[in-house]
PDB file of C-alpha atoms and ligand atoms in Angstrom:
ATOM      1  CA  UNK K   1      45.056 122.254  80.870  1.00  0.00           C
ATOM      2  CA  UNK K   2      42.327 123.087  78.375  1.00  0.00           C
ATOM      3  CA  UNK K   3      44.116 126.142  77.263  1.00  0.00           C
ATOM      4  CA  UNK K   4      44.403 125.111  73.613  1.00  0.00           C
ATOM      5  CA  UNK K   5      41.751 125.830  71.076  1.00  0.00           C
ATOM      6  CA  UNK K   6      40.816 122.446  69.136  1.00  0.00           C
ATOM      7  CA  UNK K   7      40.888 122.974  65.575  1.00  0.00           C
ATOM      8  CA  UNK K   8      39.129 120.081  63.548  1.00  0.00           C
ATOM      9  CA  UNK K   9      40.289 120.447  59.925  1.00  0.00           C
ATOM     10  CA  UNK K  10      39.131 117.400  57.923  1.00  0.00           C
ATOM     11  CA  UNK K  11      36.789 114.448  58.808  1.00  0.00           C
ATOM     12  CA  UNK K  12      38.212 111.887  56.564  1.00  0.00           C
ATOM     13  CA  UNK K  13      40.847 109.443  57.276  1.00  0.00           C
ATOM     14  CA  UNK K  14      41.238 107.158  54.158  1.00  0.00           C
ATOM     15  CA  UNK K  15      44.280 105.304  55.019  1.00  0.00           C
ATOM     16  CA  UNK K  16      43.031 103.924  58.535  1.00  0.00           C
ATOM     17  CA  UNK K  17      40.004 102.255  59.825  1.00  0.00           C
ATOM     18  CA  UNK K  18      40.403 101.776  63.430  1.00  0.00           C
ATOM     19  CA  UNK K  19      37.668  99.810  65.057  1.00  0.00           C
ATOM     20  CA  UNK K  20      38.017 102.351  67.954  1.00  0.00           C
ATOM     21  CA  UNK K  21      37.758 105.497  65.909  1.00  0.00           C
ATOM     22  CA  UNK K  22      35.901 108.103  68.258  1.00  0.00           C
ATOM     23  CA  UNK K  23      34.765 110.255  65.501  1.00  0.00           C
ATOM     24  CA  UNK K  24      31.085 111.070  65.719  1.00  0.00           C
ATOM     25  CA  UNK K  25      28.310 111.213  62.928  1.00  0.00           C
ATOM     26  CA  UNK K  26      28.680 114.911  62.775  1.00  0.00           C
ATOM     27  CA  UNK K  27      32.440 114.752  62.166  1.00  0.00           C
ATOM     28  CA  UNK K  28      33.001 111.672  60.410  1.00  0.00           C
ATOM     29  CA  UNK K  29      33.740 112.106  56.620  1.00  0.00           C
ATOM     30  CA  UNK K  30      32.879 115.851  56.665  1.00  0.00           C
ATOM     31  CA  UNK K  31      35.186 118.606  55.168  1.00  0.00           C
ATOM     32  CA  UNK K  32      33.930 121.192  57.351  1.00  0.00           C
ATOM     33  CA  UNK K  33      36.310 122.956  59.743  1.00  0.00           C
ATOM     34  CA  UNK K  34      35.356 123.330  63.522  1.00  0.00           C
ATOM     35  CA  UNK K  35      37.094 125.728  66.110  1.00  0.00           C
ATOM     36  CA  UNK K  36      36.082 124.082  69.300  1.00  0.00           C
ATOM     37  CA  UNK K  37      32.385 123.610  68.871  1.00  0.00           C
ATOM     38  CA  UNK K  38      32.032 126.312  66.282  1.00  0.00           C
ATOM     39  CA  UNK K  39      31.573 125.647  62.663  1.00  0.00           C
ATOM     40  CA  UNK K  40      34.084 127.647  60.847  1.00  0.00           C
ATOM     41  CA  UNK K  41      32.802 129.689  57.659  1.00  0.00           C
ATOM     42  CA  UNK K  42      35.473 132.173  57.488  1.00  0.00           C
ATOM     43  CA  UNK K  43      39.320 132.427  58.695  1.00  0.00           C
ATOM     44  CA  UNK K  44      37.980 135.255  61.264  1.00  0.00           C
ATOM     45  CA  UNK K  45      35.699 132.638  62.831  1.00  0.00           C
ATOM     46  CA  UNK K  46      39.109 130.795  63.935  1.00  0.00           C
ATOM     47  CA  UNK K  47      40.718 133.826  65.022  1.00  0.00           C
ATOM     48  CA  UNK K  48      37.406 135.000  67.027  1.00  0.00           C
ATOM     49  CA  UNK K  49      37.348 131.423  68.733  1.00  0.00           C
ATOM     50  CA  UNK K  50      40.967 131.548  69.554  1.00  0.00           C
ATOM     51  CA  UNK K  51      40.583 135.029  71.181  1.00  0.00           C
ATOM     52  CA  UNK K  52      37.195 134.136  72.846  1.00  0.00           C
ATOM     53  CA  UNK K  53      39.024 131.423  75.056  1.00  0.00           C
ATOM     54  CA  UNK K  54      42.099 133.447  75.204  1.00  0.00           C
ATOM     55  CA  UNK K  55      43.795 130.234  73.867  1.00  0.00           C
ATOM     56  CA  UNK K  56      47.464 129.423  74.864  1.00  0.00           C
ATOM     57  CA  UNK K  57      47.822 127.325  71.650  1.00  0.00           C
ATOM     58  CA  UNK K  58      46.024 125.202  69.236  1.00  0.00           C
ATOM     59  CA  UNK K  59      45.717 121.417  68.563  1.00  0.00           C
ATOM     60  CA  UNK K  60      45.030 120.576  65.074  1.00  0.00           C
ATOM     61  CA  UNK K  61      42.983 117.355  64.566  1.00  0.00           C
ATOM     62  CA  UNK K  62      40.641 115.377  62.300  1.00  0.00           C
ATOM     63  CA  UNK K  63      40.241 112.900  60.751  1.00  0.00           C
ATOM     64  CA  UNK K  64      43.672 112.990  59.103  1.00  0.00           C
ATOM     65  CA  UNK K  65      44.978 116.406  58.918  1.00  0.00           C
ATOM     66  CA  UNK K  66      47.787 115.424  56.609  1.00  0.00           C
ATOM     67  CA  UNK K  67      45.185 114.247  54.112  1.00  0.00           C
ATOM     68  CA  UNK K  68      44.189 117.891  53.723  1.00  0.00           C
ATOM     69  CA  UNK K  69      47.679 119.323  54.056  1.00  0.00           C
ATOM     70  CA  UNK K  70      46.937 122.709  52.221  1.00  0.00           C
ATOM     71  CA  UNK K  71      44.126 123.520  54.446  1.00  0.00           C
ATOM     72  CA  UNK K  72      46.050 122.298  57.592  1.00  0.00           C
ATOM     73  CA  UNK K  73      48.981 124.606  56.885  1.00  0.00           C
ATOM     74  CA  UNK K  74      46.768 127.434  56.072  1.00  0.00           C
ATOM     75  CA  UNK K  75      45.375 127.352  59.522  1.00  0.00           C
ATOM     76  CA  UNK K  76      48.634 126.670  61.201  1.00  0.00           C
ATOM     77  CA  UNK K  77      50.087 129.834  59.356  1.00  0.00           C
ATOM     78  CA  UNK K  78      46.884 131.786  60.137  1.00  0.00           C
ATOM     79  CA  UNK K  79      47.288 131.130  63.871  1.00  0.00           C
ATOM     80  CA  UNK K  80      50.963 131.990  63.903  1.00  0.00           C
ATOM     81  CA  UNK K  81      50.597 135.122  62.023  1.00  0.00           C
ATOM     82  CA  UNK K  82      47.763 136.468  64.243  1.00  0.00           C
ATOM     83  CA  UNK K  83      49.194 135.075  67.648  1.00  0.00           C
ATOM     84  CA  UNK K  84      52.913 134.969  67.023  1.00  0.00           C
ATOM     85  CA  UNK K  85      55.553 132.147  67.953  1.00  0.00           C
ATOM     86  CA  UNK K  86      54.331 131.532  71.355  1.00  0.00           C
ATOM     87  CA  UNK K  87      51.037 130.120  70.276  1.00  0.00           C
ATOM     88  CA  UNK K  88      52.220 126.642  70.617  1.00  0.00           C
ATOM     89  CA  UNK K  89      50.614 124.296  68.005  1.00  0.00           C
ATOM     90  CA  UNK K  90      50.518 120.512  67.769  1.00  0.00           C
ATOM     91  CA  UNK K  91      49.068 118.201  65.262  1.00  0.00           C
ATOM     92  CA  UNK K  92      47.634 114.460  65.728  1.00  0.00           C
ATOM     93  CA  UNK K  93      48.187 112.286  62.821  1.00  0.00           C
ATOM     94  CA  UNK K  94      47.611 108.547  62.207  1.00  0.00           C
ATOM     95  CA  UNK K  95      50.035 108.205  59.247  1.00  0.00           C
ATOM     96  CA  UNK K  96      53.747 108.838  58.985  1.00  0.00           C
ATOM     97  CA  UNK K  97      53.262 111.212  56.058  1.00  0.00           C
ATOM     98  CA  UNK K  98      56.940 111.612  54.872  1.00  0.00           C
ATOM     99  CA  UNK K  99      59.717 114.314  54.685  1.00  0.00           C
ATOM    100  CA  UNK K 100      57.963 116.708  52.427  1.00  0.00           C
ATOM    101  CA  UNK K 101      54.680 116.936  54.599  1.00  0.00           C
ATOM    102  CA  UNK K 102      57.175 117.292  57.721  1.00  0.00           C
ATOM    103  CA  UNK K 103      58.863 120.296  55.965  1.00  0.00           C
ATOM    104  CA  UNK K 104      55.746 121.953  54.935  1.00  0.00           C
ATOM    105  CA  UNK K 105      54.261 121.660  58.362  1.00  0.00           C
ATOM    106  CA  UNK K 106      57.243 122.903  59.842  1.00  0.00           C
ATOM    107  CA  UNK K 107      57.419 125.840  57.442  1.00  0.00           C
ATOM    108  CA  UNK K 108      53.762 126.604  58.211  1.00  0.00           C
ATOM    109  CA  UNK K 109      54.690 126.996  61.756  1.00  0.00           C
ATOM    110  CA  UNK K 110      53.696 123.606  63.528  1.00  0.00           C
ATOM    111  CA  UNK K 111      55.663 122.986  66.689  1.00  0.00           C
ATOM    112  CA  UNK K 112      54.939 119.381  67.492  1.00  0.00           C
ATOM    113  CA  UNK K 113      53.523 116.641  65.869  1.00  0.00           C
ATOM    114  CA  UNK K 114      51.862 113.568  67.679  1.00  0.00           C
ATOM    115  CA  UNK K 115      51.821 110.212  65.951  1.00  0.00           C
ATOM    116  CA  UNK K 116      49.329 107.520  66.299  1.00  0.00           C
ATOM    117  CA  UNK K 117      50.692 104.184  64.774  1.00  0.00           C
ATOM    118  CA  UNK K 118      48.322 101.470  63.803  1.00  0.00           C
ATOM    119  CA  UNK K 119      47.607  98.898  66.742  1.00  0.00           C
ATOM    120  CA  UNK K 120      48.789  96.022  64.489  1.00  0.00           C
ATOM    121  CA  UNK K 121      52.332  97.637  64.170  1.00  0.00           C
ATOM    122  CA  UNK K 122      52.779  98.005  68.026  1.00  0.00           C
ATOM    123  CA  UNK K 123      55.799  96.319  69.003  1.00  0.00           C
ATOM    124  CA  UNK K 124      57.026  95.928  65.482  1.00  0.00           C
ATOM    125  CA  UNK K 125      57.774  99.654  64.665  1.00  0.00           C
ATOM    126  CA  UNK K 126      61.475  99.691  64.829  1.00  0.00           C
ATOM    127  CA  UNK K 127      63.014  99.747  61.375  1.00  0.00           C
ATOM    128  CA  UNK K 128      59.632 100.839  59.478  1.00  0.00           C
ATOM    129  CA  UNK K 129      58.720 104.226  58.299  1.00  0.00           C
ATOM    130  CA  UNK K 130      57.124 104.956  62.080  1.00  0.00           C
ATOM    131  CA  UNK K 131      60.816 104.959  63.216  1.00  0.00           C
ATOM    132  CA  UNK K 132      62.048 106.936  60.382  1.00  0.00           C
ATOM    133  CA  UNK K 133      59.346 109.805  60.517  1.00  0.00           C
ATOM    134  CA  UNK K 134      60.199 110.441  64.172  1.00  0.00           C
ATOM    135  CA  UNK K 135      63.960 111.443  63.118  1.00  0.00           C
ATOM    136  CA  UNK K 136      62.679 113.001  59.836  1.00  0.00           C
ATOM    137  CA  UNK K 137      60.190 115.243  62.006  1.00  0.00           C
ATOM    138  CA  UNK K 138      62.799 116.436  64.184  1.00  0.00           C
ATOM    139  CA  UNK K 139      65.294 117.161  61.520  1.00  0.00           C
ATOM    140  CA  UNK K 140      62.811 119.196  60.013  1.00  0.00           C
ATOM    141  CA  UNK K 141      62.114 121.251  63.094  1.00  0.00           C
ATOM    142  CA  UNK K 142      59.054 119.522  64.767  1.00  0.00           C
ATOM    143  CA  UNK K 143      58.937 117.956  68.114  1.00  0.00           C
ATOM    144  CA  UNK K 144      57.956 114.208  67.474  1.00  0.00           C
ATOM    145  CA  UNK K 145      55.770 112.605  70.123  1.00  0.00           C
ATOM    146  CA  UNK K 146      53.225 109.847  70.390  1.00  0.00           C
ATOM    147  CA  UNK K 147      49.526 110.158  71.369  1.00  0.00           C
ATOM    148  CA  UNK K 148      47.928 106.769  71.487  1.00  0.00           C
ATOM    149  CA  UNK K 149      44.851 105.213  72.846  1.00  0.00           C
ATOM    150  CA  UNK K 150      45.271 103.075  76.064  1.00  0.00           C
ATOM    151  CA  UNK K 151      44.429  99.641  74.468  1.00  0.00           C
ATOM    152  CA  UNK K 152      47.241  97.902  75.953  1.00  0.00           C
ATOM    153  CA  UNK K 153      50.715  98.468  77.670  1.00  0.00           C
ATOM    154  CA  UNK K 154      53.461  98.439  74.823  1.00  0.00           C
ATOM    155  CA  UNK K 155      57.063  98.710  75.816  1.00  0.00           C
ATOM    156  CA  UNK K 156      58.279  99.814  72.307  1.00  0.00           C
ATOM    157  CA  UNK K 157      56.897 103.097  72.900  1.00  0.00           C
ATOM    158  CA  UNK K 158      59.173 103.305  75.800  1.00  0.00           C
ATOM    159  CA  UNK K 159      62.013 102.400  73.850  1.00  0.00           C
ATOM    160  CA  UNK K 160      61.495 105.239  71.574  1.00  0.00           C
ATOM    161  CA  UNK K 161      61.647 107.584  74.360  1.00  0.00           C
ATOM    162  CA  UNK K 162      64.701 106.288  75.683  1.00  0.00           C
ATOM    163  CA  UNK K 163      66.467 106.275  72.306  1.00  0.00           C
ATOM    164  CA  UNK K 164      65.645 109.994  72.144  1.00  0.00           C
ATOM    165  CA  UNK K 165      63.357 109.414  68.946  1.00  0.00           C
ATOM    166  CA  UNK K 166      60.336 110.630  70.619  1.00  0.00           C
ATOM    167  CA  UNK K 167      59.945 113.354  73.273  1.00  0.00           C
ATOM    168  CA  UNK K 168      56.799 112.204  75.135  1.00  0.00           C
ATOM    169  CA  UNK K 169      54.194 109.644  74.753  1.00  0.00           C
ATOM    170  CA  UNK K 170      50.484 110.460  75.794  1.00  0.00           C
ATOM    171  CA  UNK K 171      48.173 107.495  76.458  1.00  0.00           C
ATOM    172  CA  UNK K 172      44.435 108.290  76.490  1.00  0.00           C
ATOM    173  CA  UNK K 173      42.307 105.883  78.528  1.00  0.00           C
ATOM    174  CA  UNK K 174      40.472 103.747  76.126  1.00  0.00           C
ATOM    175  CA  UNK K 175      37.194 105.000  75.467  1.00  0.00           C
ATOM    176  CA  UNK K 176      33.823 104.252  73.785  1.00  0.00           C
ATOM    177  CA  UNK K 177      31.847 106.984  72.111  1.00  0.00           C
ATOM    178  CA  UNK K 178      28.712 107.456  70.169  1.00  0.00           C
ATOM    179  CA  UNK K 179      30.895 106.940  67.166  1.00  0.00           C
ATOM    180  CA  UNK K 180      32.694 103.637  68.007  1.00  0.00           C
ATOM    181  CA  UNK K 181      30.612 101.611  70.595  1.00  0.00           C
ATOM    182  CA  UNK K 182      29.172  99.205  68.110  1.00  0.00           C
ATOM    183  CA  UNK K 183      32.487  98.229  66.603  1.00  0.00           C
ATOM    184  CA  UNK K 184      34.094  98.213  70.197  1.00  0.00           C
ATOM    185  CA  UNK K 185      31.396  95.787  71.503  1.00  0.00           C
ATOM    186  CA  UNK K 186      32.049  93.716  68.517  1.00  0.00           C
ATOM    187  CA  UNK K 187      35.509  93.429  69.443  1.00  0.00           C
ATOM    188  CA  UNK K 188      34.624  92.281  72.773  1.00  0.00           C
ATOM    189  CA  UNK K 189      35.274  95.604  74.941  1.00  0.00           C
ATOM    190  CA  UNK K 190      32.792  96.724  77.627  1.00  0.00           C
ATOM    191  CA  UNK K 191      32.538  99.655  79.670  1.00  0.00           C
ATOM    192  CA  UNK K 192      33.979 100.010  83.128  1.00  0.00           C
ATOM    193  CA  UNK K 193      31.187  99.554  85.770  1.00  0.00           C
ATOM    194  CA  UNK K 194      29.591 102.838  86.439  1.00  0.00           C
ATOM    195  CA  UNK K 195      31.469 104.615  84.011  1.00  0.00           C
ATOM    196  CA  UNK K 196      30.009 106.470  81.048  1.00  0.00           C
ATOM    197  CA  UNK K 197      32.962 106.096  78.527  1.00  0.00           C
ATOM    198  CA  UNK K 198      35.867 104.476  79.723  1.00  0.00           C
ATOM    199  CA  UNK K 199      36.585 100.786  78.565  1.00  0.00           C
ATOM    200  CA  UNK K 200      37.188  97.920  80.998  1.00  0.00           C
ATOM    201  CA  UNK K 201      40.556  96.162  81.392  1.00  0.00           C
ATOM    202  CA  UNK K 202      43.347  98.256  79.991  1.00  0.00           C
ATOM    203  CA  UNK K 203      44.148 101.056  82.414  1.00  0.00           C
ATOM    204  CA  UNK K 204      45.922  99.106  85.342  1.00  0.00           C
ATOM    205  CA  UNK K 205      48.274  97.114  82.983  1.00  0.00           C
ATOM    206  CA  UNK K 206      49.326 100.195  81.337  1.00  0.00           C
ATOM    207  CA  UNK K 207      49.796 102.066  84.324  1.00  0.00           C
ATOM    208  CA  UNK K 208      51.906  99.208  85.809  1.00  0.00           C
ATOM    209  CA  UNK K 209      54.075  98.587  82.788  1.00  0.00           C
ATOM    210  CA  UNK K 210      54.381 102.375  81.178  1.00  0.00           C
ATOM    211  CA  UNK K 211      53.196 104.606  83.937  1.00  0.00           C
ATOM    212  CA  UNK K 212      56.526 105.001  85.726  1.00  0.00           C
ATOM    213  CA  UNK K 213      58.272 106.439  82.693  1.00  0.00           C
ATOM    214  CA  UNK K 214      58.721 110.165  83.493  1.00  0.00           C
ATOM    215  CA  UNK K 215      57.820 111.333  79.852  1.00  0.00           C
ATOM    216  CA  UNK K 216      54.555 108.887  79.649  1.00  0.00           C
ATOM    217  CA  UNK K 217      51.425 110.633  80.556  1.00  0.00           C
ATOM    218  CA  UNK K 218      48.271 108.863  81.136  1.00  0.00           C
ATOM    219  CA  UNK K 219      45.037 110.774  80.660  1.00  0.00           C
ATOM    220  CA  UNK K 220      41.816 109.325  82.038  1.00  0.00           C
ATOM    221  CA  UNK K 221      38.603 109.909  80.304  1.00  0.00           C
ATOM    222  CA  UNK K 222      37.251 111.589  83.333  1.00  0.00           C
ATOM    223  CA  UNK K 223      39.891 113.829  83.477  1.00  0.00           C
ATOM    224  CA  UNK K 224      40.015 114.785  79.643  1.00  0.00           C
ATOM    225  CA  UNK K 225      36.137 115.083  79.500  1.00  0.00           C
ATOM    226  CA  UNK K 226      35.534 116.770  82.558  1.00  0.00           C
ATOM    227  CA  UNK K 227      38.643 118.779  83.615  1.00  0.00           C
ATOM    228  CA  UNK K 228      39.922 119.842  80.198  1.00  0.00           C
ATOM    229  CA  UNK K 229      36.508 120.797  78.941  1.00  0.00           C
ATOM    230  CA  UNK K 230      35.812 122.934  82.123  1.00  0.00           C
ATOM    231  CA  UNK K 231      39.082 124.387  81.871  1.00  0.00           C
ATOM    232  CA  UNK K 232      38.502 125.633  78.534  1.00  0.00           C
ATOM    233  CA  UNK K 233      35.111 127.039  79.521  1.00  0.00           C
ATOM    234  CA  UNK K 234      36.644 128.743  82.393  1.00  0.00           C
ATOM    235  CA  UNK K 235      39.080 130.476  80.101  1.00  0.00           C
ATOM    236  CA  UNK K 236      36.380 131.641  77.925  1.00  0.00           C
ATOM    237  CA  UNK K 237      34.266 132.817  80.755  1.00  0.00           C
ATOM    238  CA  UNK K 238      36.989 134.795  82.502  1.00  0.00           C
ATOM    239  CA  UNK K 239      37.745 136.370  79.075  1.00  0.00           C
ATOM    240  CA  UNK K 240      34.314 137.305  78.214  1.00  0.00           C
ATOM    241  CA  UNK K 241      32.607 137.968  81.399  1.00  0.00           C
ATOM    242  CA  UNK K 242      31.212 141.482  81.901  1.00  0.00           C
ATOM    243  CA  UNK K 243      32.038 143.166  85.353  1.00  0.00           C
ATOM    244  CA  UNK K 244      28.632 141.943  86.732  1.00  0.00           C
ATOM    245  CA  UNK K 245      28.944 138.330  85.310  1.00  0.00           C
ATOM    246  CA  UNK K 246      29.732 135.768  87.966  1.00  0.00           C
ATOM    247  CA  UNK K 247      32.099 132.839  86.679  1.00  0.00           C
ATOM    248  CA  UNK K 248      31.253 129.512  88.301  1.00  0.00           C
ATOM    249  CA  UNK K 249      33.592 126.604  89.036  1.00  0.00           C
ATOM    250  CA  UNK K 250      31.995 124.794  85.877  1.00  0.00           C
ATOM    251  CA  UNK K 251      33.085 127.633  83.639  1.00  0.00           C
ATOM    252  CA  UNK K 252      29.327 129.076  83.279  1.00  0.00           C
ATOM    253  CA  UNK K 253      28.407 132.697  83.486  1.00  0.00           C
ATOM    254  CA  UNK K 254      25.630 133.797  85.863  1.00  0.00           C
ATOM    255  CA  UNK K 255      23.711 137.139  85.654  1.00  0.00           C
ATOM    256  CA  UNK K 256      20.192 138.316  86.214  1.00  0.00           C
ATOM    257  CA  UNK K 257      17.727 139.195  83.541  1.00  0.00           C
ATOM    258  CA  UNK K 258      14.466 141.417  83.740  1.00  0.00           C
ATOM    259  CA  UNK K 259      12.124 142.924  81.471  1.00  0.00           C
ATOM    260  CA  UNK K 260      11.848 145.974  83.642  1.00  0.00           C
ATOM    261  CA  UNK K 261      12.590 148.944  81.475  1.00  0.00           C
ATOM    262  CA  UNK K 262      16.162 150.379  81.477  1.00  0.00           C
ATOM    263  CA  UNK K 263      15.086 153.951  82.752  1.00  0.00           C
ATOM    264  CA  UNK K 264      14.151 152.467  86.097  1.00  0.00           C
ATOM    265  CA  UNK K 265      17.751 151.315  86.742  1.00  0.00           C
ATOM    266  CA  UNK K 266      18.920 154.999  85.842  1.00  0.00           C
ATOM    267  CA  UNK K 267      16.128 156.247  88.269  1.00  0.00           C
ATOM    268  CA  UNK K 268      17.192 153.979  91.028  1.00  0.00           C
ATOM    269  CA  UNK K 269      20.816 155.307  90.448  1.00  0.00           C
ATOM    270  CA  UNK K 270      22.100 151.705  89.686  1.00  0.00           C
ATOM    271  CA  UNK K 271      25.896 152.190  88.609  1.00  0.00           C
ATOM    272  CA  UNK K 272      26.383 151.495  84.942  1.00  0.00           C
ATOM    273  CA  UNK K 273      28.903 148.708  85.612  1.00  0.00           C
ATOM    274  CA  UNK K 274      26.137 146.687  87.289  1.00  0.00           C
ATOM    275  CA  UNK K 275      23.999 146.229  84.282  1.00  0.00           C
ATOM    276  CA  UNK K 276      23.665 146.352  80.643  1.00  0.00           C
ATOM    277  CA  UNK K 277      20.481 147.356  78.086  1.00  0.00           C
ATOM    278  CA  UNK K 278      19.626 144.735  75.682  1.00  0.00           C
ATOM    279  CA  UNK K 279      17.096 145.210  72.964  1.00  0.00           C
ATOM    280  CA  UNK K 280      13.991 144.269  74.997  1.00  0.00           C
ATOM    281  CA  UNK K 281      15.372 143.488  78.464  1.00  0.00           C
ATOM    282  CA  UNK K 282      18.098 144.379  80.743  1.00  0.00           C
ATOM    283  CA  UNK K 283      21.000 142.062  82.116  1.00  0.00           C
ATOM    284  CA  UNK K 284      22.384 142.863  85.529  1.00  0.00           C
ATOM    285  CA  UNK K 285      24.366 141.288  88.511  1.00  0.00           C
ATOM    286  CA  UNK K 286      22.113 138.593  89.682  1.00  0.00           C
ATOM    287  CA  UNK K 287      22.693 139.505  93.459  1.00  0.00           C
ATOM    288  CA  UNK K 288      21.546 143.040  92.730  1.00  0.00           C
ATOM    289  CA  UNK K 289      18.439 141.902  90.872  1.00  0.00           C
ATOM    290  CA  UNK K 290      17.561 139.449  93.832  1.00  0.00           C
ATOM    291  CA  UNK K 291      17.821 142.413  96.124  1.00  0.00           C
ATOM    292  CA  UNK K 292      15.905 144.727  94.088  1.00  0.00           C
ATOM    293  CA  UNK K 293      12.910 142.300  93.670  1.00  0.00           C
ATOM    294  CA  UNK K 294      13.117 141.673  97.444  1.00  0.00           C
ATOM    295  CA  UNK K 295      12.980 145.375  98.043  1.00  0.00           C
ATOM    296  CA  UNK K 296       9.948 145.856  95.500  1.00  0.00           C
ATOM    297  CA  UNK K 297      11.848 147.936  93.108  1.00  0.00           C
ATOM    298  CA  UNK K 298      11.568 145.553  90.311  1.00  0.00           C
ATOM    299  CA  UNK K 299       8.567 143.056  89.637  1.00  0.00           C
ATOM    300  CA  UNK K 300      10.057 140.471  87.501  1.00  0.00           C
ATOM    301  CA  UNK K 301      13.282 138.739  86.834  1.00  0.00           C
ATOM    302  CA  UNK K 302      15.228 135.231  86.569  1.00  0.00           C
ATOM    303  CA  UNK K 303      18.736 134.202  87.306  1.00  0.00           C
ATOM    304  CA  UNK K 304      20.490 132.847  83.943  1.00  0.00           C
ATOM    305  CA  UNK K 305      23.329 130.439  83.834  1.00  0.00           C
ATOM    306  CA  UNK K 306      24.840 130.192  80.567  1.00  0.00           C
ATOM    307  CA  UNK K 307      27.739 128.712  78.777  1.00  0.00           C
ATOM    308  CA  UNK K 308      30.356 131.143  77.566  1.00  0.00           C
ATOM    309  CA  UNK K 309      30.547 129.299  74.075  1.00  0.00           C
ATOM    310  CA  UNK K 310      29.755 130.696  70.776  1.00  0.00           C
ATOM    311  CA  UNK K 311      26.205 129.414  70.874  1.00  0.00           C
ATOM    312  CA  UNK K 312      25.705 130.609  74.591  1.00  0.00           C
ATOM    313  CA  UNK K 313      23.477 127.649  75.422  1.00  0.00           C
ATOM    314  CA  UNK K 314      21.593 128.219  78.638  1.00  0.00           C
ATOM    315  CA  UNK K 315      22.155 125.719  81.380  1.00  0.00           C
ATOM    316  CA  UNK K 316      19.498 126.951  83.665  1.00  0.00           C
ATOM    317  CA  UNK K 317      17.078 129.910  84.597  1.00  0.00           C
ATOM    318  CA  UNK K 318      15.804 130.265  87.868  1.00  0.00           C
ATOM    319  CA  UNK K 319      12.779 132.684  88.133  1.00  0.00           C
ATOM    320  CA  UNK K 320      12.977 135.336  90.917  1.00  0.00           C
ATOM    321  CA  UNK K 321       9.810 136.624  92.349  1.00  0.00           C
TER     322      UNK K 321
HETATM  323  S1  SF4 A   1      43.651 107.227  62.646  1.00  0.00           S
HETATM  324 FE1  SF4 A   1      42.364 108.364  64.088  1.00  0.00          FE
HETATM  325  S2  SF4 A   1      40.867 109.301  62.603  1.00  0.00           S
HETATM  326 FE2  SF4 A   1      41.870 107.648  61.442  1.00  0.00          FE
HETATM  327  S3  SF4 A   1      40.446 106.118  61.858  1.00  0.00           S
HETATM  328 FE3  SF4 A   1      42.112 105.817  63.326  1.00  0.00          FE
HETATM  329  S4  SF4 A   1      41.232 106.812  65.167  1.00  0.00           S
HETATM  330 FE4  SF4 A   1      39.944 107.417  63.461  1.00  0.00          FE
END
């Protein structure tokens, strides 16, 4: 739903080397923390970013969050202390980690842990630490689940669901990204025709063999990229909008901008909720600015469409005149 903030805590993942690892250059092997796209310099940045999007919860990701457990637990506690029990937090991990880690994560306030076992073990996970950790996580108070890339269908995940070991299994459509396309191509994977990131081959077999299980959720890359991202933007936009900003279907904000002195607006009797005065310009309801220019009350202006994100990237400027 895009209601959760994505908190990237640690870019290293020393115990795994997945050929399909999607981490891009800007995230791989960095120790920086990012809240959505915002680089975190202080704890307050994390809280601000969650407030900015009116987050319903958070998802903790990396790299491998369990390799930076102190930091991971710190942010989980921070979020729970600020937003309370209802702020649901899940964590992605590619290692089992063991009881001590599960205990510490649960104590910090983590709600749910989503495991991604190595591809080489799929089909042989019973009787290994990957089976054990599902029960251990639950004993320590976490909800254990799987989140795996849709490389191929695997019955064993359904068995874990039916045995009551795991709560659900999310399967993400197998994807190529800037970070993995070379190695993916070396392994013989190709893009689906006409698609920017989804990989050929896997989807139908997975849907056929796993899709009918009521606790398997298949997430297409189109859905993830577009819908999740757009919903997150929409939440931010609705949360941050000023009374005169329009929120678009894409989750951007639209308003008018003019260098006409602010006094002119007061002179014309424009109600205050329709504009705001900035250092060297005025921002105003776009439709009002359009009317004012048509009526000759104002000479210059443009319609600005902007992302509600921290960096406020402008999507488009349309001059009016
Ligand atoms: S476990 Fe995840 S972060 Fe680690 S190498 Fe594999 S895909 Fe990348």
